[in-house]
């Protein structure tokens, strides 16, 4: 019996642990059985209760082994995706000052264009181009605060194609132009940005 039900679980290298959630019915059953074992006071038939609960837990685990394994595979795949997203965002963060194409971003994560966009949407919450522009705008804020460079020089240093494009994106994001932002710094009106 152990070879059929217990061994496939305890010898499964894909299952070094299993996090149980009370939100999933079969996992809640296991948690309830464990609670009974832990909190139940000593009684005459305690060893039979322990054995019965133990076998019930193994039965539930055996019934859901395929589901557990596919869930682990999905988590491993998600972990790989997170590595790819990290590589793509790191590429953007490192090369933001240069002209960057969507192809280059996808190549940094070793993925195709469609998967690149899907991964950004799923894990970053925006498109790769939107992330790039937000990152560049963040850099421009620092430059407006800490330098005397012109708006055109800042646009160029942050990788925007032109000062007008930079100004349009900046105003859409922050509600003021880069020059208004800089003037507001002088008068203390833009501290929240």
Tab-separated table of C-alpha atoms in Angstrom:
chain	number	residue	atom	x	y	z
A	1	UNK	CA	0.000	0.000	0.000
A	2	UNK	CA	2.792	2.446	0.850
A	3	UNK	CA	4.385	1.843	-2.562
A	4	UNK	CA	1.145	2.842	-4.300
A	5	UNK	CA	0.150	5.903	-2.293
A	6	UNK	CA	2.870	7.189	0.020
A	7	UNK	CA	6.080	6.613	-1.948
A	8	UNK	CA	4.996	8.581	-5.072
A	9	UNK	CA	4.498	11.610	-2.846
A	10	UNK	CA	7.469	11.423	-0.476
A	11	UNK	CA	9.931	10.505	-3.249
A	12	UNK	CA	8.656	13.135	-5.666
A	13	UNK	CA	11.480	15.671	-6.108
A	14	UNK	CA	9.026	18.164	-7.586
A	15	UNK	CA	7.312	18.314	-4.186
A	16	UNK	CA	9.870	19.373	-1.570
A	17	UNK	CA	6.943	20.961	0.277
A	18	UNK	CA	3.269	21.733	-0.233
A	19	UNK	CA	1.716	24.953	0.972
A	20	UNK	CA	-1.892	24.275	1.961
A	21	UNK	CA	-4.577	26.920	1.569
A	22	UNK	CA	-7.955	26.855	3.318
A	23	UNK	CA	-9.419	28.393	0.142
A	24	UNK	CA	-9.026	25.125	-1.781
A	25	UNK	CA	-11.517	22.468	-0.647
A	26	UNK	CA	-9.233	19.441	-0.615
A	27	UNK	CA	-6.429	21.396	1.070
A	28	UNK	CA	-8.908	22.644	3.681
A	29	UNK	CA	-9.836	19.013	4.377
A	30	UNK	CA	-6.192	18.234	5.131
A	31	UNK	CA	-5.851	21.296	7.345
A	32	UNK	CA	-9.005	20.307	9.247
A	33	UNK	CA	-7.658	16.784	9.780
A	34	UNK	CA	-4.367	18.198	11.070
A	35	UNK	CA	-6.240	20.554	13.413
A	36	UNK	CA	-8.217	17.652	14.852
A	37	UNK	CA	-5.006	15.724	15.437
A	38	UNK	CA	-3.268	18.658	17.049
A	39	UNK	CA	-6.051	20.032	19.215
A	40	UNK	CA	-7.934	16.878	20.138
A	41	UNK	CA	-7.320	15.922	23.780
A	42	UNK	CA	-6.051	12.492	24.685
A	43	UNK	CA	-8.686	9.860	24.542
A	44	UNK	CA	-8.945	6.128	24.696
A	45	UNK	CA	-8.941	5.607	20.914
A	46	UNK	CA	-6.435	8.406	20.148
A	47	UNK	CA	-4.081	6.133	18.231
A	48	UNK	CA	-6.947	4.967	15.987
A	49	UNK	CA	-7.938	8.598	15.347
A	50	UNK	CA	-4.345	9.471	14.425
A	51	UNK	CA	-4.083	6.490	12.100
A	52	UNK	CA	-7.435	7.226	10.480
A	53	UNK	CA	-6.539	10.900	9.927
A	54	UNK	CA	-3.114	9.941	8.626
A	55	UNK	CA	-4.607	7.610	6.015
A	56	UNK	CA	-7.222	10.206	5.054
A	57	UNK	CA	-4.494	12.786	4.439
A	58	UNK	CA	-2.534	10.380	2.225
A	59	UNK	CA	-5.710	9.489	0.331
A	60	UNK	CA	-6.486	13.170	-0.349
A	61	UNK	CA	-2.901	13.850	-1.438
A	62	UNK	CA	-2.919	10.799	-3.733
A	63	UNK	CA	-6.193	11.876	-5.335
A	64	UNK	CA	-4.768	15.307	-6.111
A	65	UNK	CA	-1.189	14.382	-7.024
A	66	UNK	CA	-1.605	15.302	-10.717
A	67	UNK	CA	-3.060	18.683	-9.760
A	68	UNK	CA	-0.240	19.303	-7.276
A	69	UNK	CA	2.409	18.476	-9.869
A	70	UNK	CA	0.856	20.695	-12.566
A	71	UNK	CA	0.618	23.541	-10.043
A	72	UNK	CA	4.335	23.135	-9.243
A	73	UNK	CA	5.149	23.177	-12.960
A	74	UNK	CA	3.150	26.398	-13.376
A	75	UNK	CA	5.017	27.973	-10.449
A	76	UNK	CA	8.358	26.932	-11.920
A	77	UNK	CA	7.292	28.377	-15.269
A	78	UNK	CA	6.226	31.619	-13.544
A	79	UNK	CA	9.620	31.737	-11.843
A	80	UNK	CA	11.289	31.471	-15.256
A	81	UNK	CA	9.027	34.219	-16.568
A	82	UNK	CA	9.989	36.456	-13.660
A	83	UNK	CA	13.628	35.967	-14.577
A	84	UNK	CA	12.839	37.004	-18.137
A	85	UNK	CA	10.912	40.071	-16.937
A	86	UNK	CA	13.840	40.966	-14.679
A	87	UNK	CA	16.232	40.699	-17.623
A	88	UNK	CA	14.022	42.869	-19.821
A	89	UNK	CA	13.469	45.571	-17.192
A	90	UNK	CA	17.182	45.531	-16.370
A	91	UNK	CA	17.923	46.049	-20.063
A	92	UNK	CA	15.570	49.048	-20.116
A	93	UNK	CA	16.983	50.469	-16.888
A	94	UNK	CA	20.528	50.154	-18.215
A	95	UNK	CA	19.953	51.387	-21.785
A	96	UNK	CA	17.109	53.908	-21.325
A	97	UNK	CA	19.253	56.780	-22.649
A	98	UNK	CA	19.581	55.103	-26.060
A	99	UNK	CA	16.971	54.417	-28.684
A	100	UNK	CA	15.417	51.079	-27.691
A	101	UNK	CA	13.125	48.964	-29.841
A	102	UNK	CA	10.575	46.416	-28.688
A	103	UNK	CA	12.666	43.770	-30.476
A	104	UNK	CA	15.677	44.649	-28.310
A	105	UNK	CA	13.610	44.458	-25.114
A	106	UNK	CA	12.220	41.050	-26.108
A	107	UNK	CA	15.691	39.824	-27.057
A	108	UNK	CA	16.993	40.808	-23.622
A	109	UNK	CA	14.497	38.361	-22.116
A	110	UNK	CA	15.048	35.735	-24.831
A	111	UNK	CA	11.368	35.828	-25.779
A	112	UNK	CA	9.300	36.790	-28.804
A	113	UNK	CA	7.411	40.056	-29.126
A	114	UNK	CA	4.026	38.637	-28.136
A	115	UNK	CA	5.341	36.908	-25.007
A	116	UNK	CA	7.327	40.030	-24.115
A	117	UNK	CA	4.160	42.136	-24.152
A	118	UNK	CA	2.188	39.451	-22.298
A	119	UNK	CA	4.823	39.173	-19.562
A	120	UNK	CA	5.000	42.937	-19.072
A	121	UNK	CA	1.225	43.124	-18.871
A	122	UNK	CA	1.021	40.225	-16.398
A	123	UNK	CA	3.951	41.073	-14.104
A	124	UNK	CA	4.606	44.797	-14.550
A	125	UNK	CA	1.072	45.970	-15.284
A	126	UNK	CA	1.939	47.983	-18.382
A	127	UNK	CA	3.417	47.611	-21.843
A	128	UNK	CA	7.193	47.538	-22.358
A	129	UNK	CA	7.079	50.930	-24.093
A	130	UNK	CA	4.997	52.418	-21.280
A	131	UNK	CA	7.466	51.043	-18.712
A	132	UNK	CA	10.356	52.520	-20.723
A	133	UNK	CA	8.678	55.937	-20.893
A	134	UNK	CA	7.836	55.922	-17.172
A	135	UNK	CA	11.415	54.992	-16.341
A	136	UNK	CA	12.736	57.762	-18.560
A	137	UNK	CA	10.324	60.268	-17.013
A	138	UNK	CA	11.542	59.276	-13.559
A	139	UNK	CA	15.108	59.945	-14.642
A	140	UNK	CA	14.074	63.287	-16.127
A	141	UNK	CA	12.521	64.359	-12.806
A	142	UNK	CA	15.859	63.792	-11.080
A	143	UNK	CA	17.676	65.744	-13.775
A	144	UNK	CA	15.215	68.640	-13.566
A	145	UNK	CA	15.784	68.768	-9.808
A	146	UNK	CA	19.550	68.364	-9.792
A	147	UNK	CA	20.862	69.989	-12.965
A	148	UNK	CA	20.674	73.143	-15.004
A	149	UNK	CA	20.424	71.261	-18.307
A	150	UNK	CA	17.888	72.520	-20.827
A	151	UNK	CA	14.700	70.565	-21.505
A	152	UNK	CA	16.165	69.508	-24.849
A	153	UNK	CA	19.353	68.241	-23.210
A	154	UNK	CA	17.357	66.315	-20.608
A	155	UNK	CA	15.127	64.839	-23.317
A	156	UNK	CA	18.225	63.707	-25.182
A	157	UNK	CA	19.963	62.365	-22.049
A	158	UNK	CA	16.867	60.336	-21.123
A	159	UNK	CA	16.477	58.799	-24.576
A	160	UNK	CA	13.438	60.701	-25.816
A	161	UNK	CA	13.462	61.369	-29.536
A	162	UNK	CA	12.714	65.064	-29.200
A	163	UNK	CA	12.041	67.750	-26.617
A	164	UNK	CA	8.440	68.125	-27.813
A	165	UNK	CA	7.735	64.390	-27.377
A	166	UNK	CA	9.339	64.508	-23.927
A	167	UNK	CA	7.283	67.574	-22.966
A	168	UNK	CA	4.057	65.959	-24.183
A	169	UNK	CA	4.673	62.758	-22.171
A	170	UNK	CA	5.825	64.705	-19.111
A	171	UNK	CA	2.726	66.906	-19.120
A	172	UNK	CA	0.425	63.911	-19.624
A	173	UNK	CA	2.032	62.132	-16.682
A	174	UNK	CA	2.539	64.997	-14.216
A	175	UNK	CA	0.063	67.660	-15.331
A	176	UNK	CA	2.722	70.322	-15.892
A	177	UNK	CA	5.433	70.868	-18.458
A	178	UNK	CA	9.077	70.201	-17.534
A	179	UNK	CA	9.728	73.972	-17.374
A	180	UNK	CA	6.680	74.530	-15.138
A	181	UNK	CA	7.891	71.692	-12.952
A	182	UNK	CA	11.337	73.253	-12.637
A	183	UNK	CA	9.838	76.676	-11.863
A	184	UNK	CA	7.608	75.039	-9.265
A	185	UNK	CA	10.703	73.643	-7.568
A	186	UNK	CA	11.950	77.178	-7.114
A	187	UNK	CA	8.667	78.211	-5.508
A	188	UNK	CA	8.138	74.930	-3.613
A	189	UNK	CA	4.972	73.934	-5.479
A	190	UNK	CA	6.013	70.561	-6.934
A	191	UNK	CA	7.218	68.575	-3.941
A	192	UNK	CA	4.611	65.843	-4.483
A	193	UNK	CA	6.006	64.843	-7.872
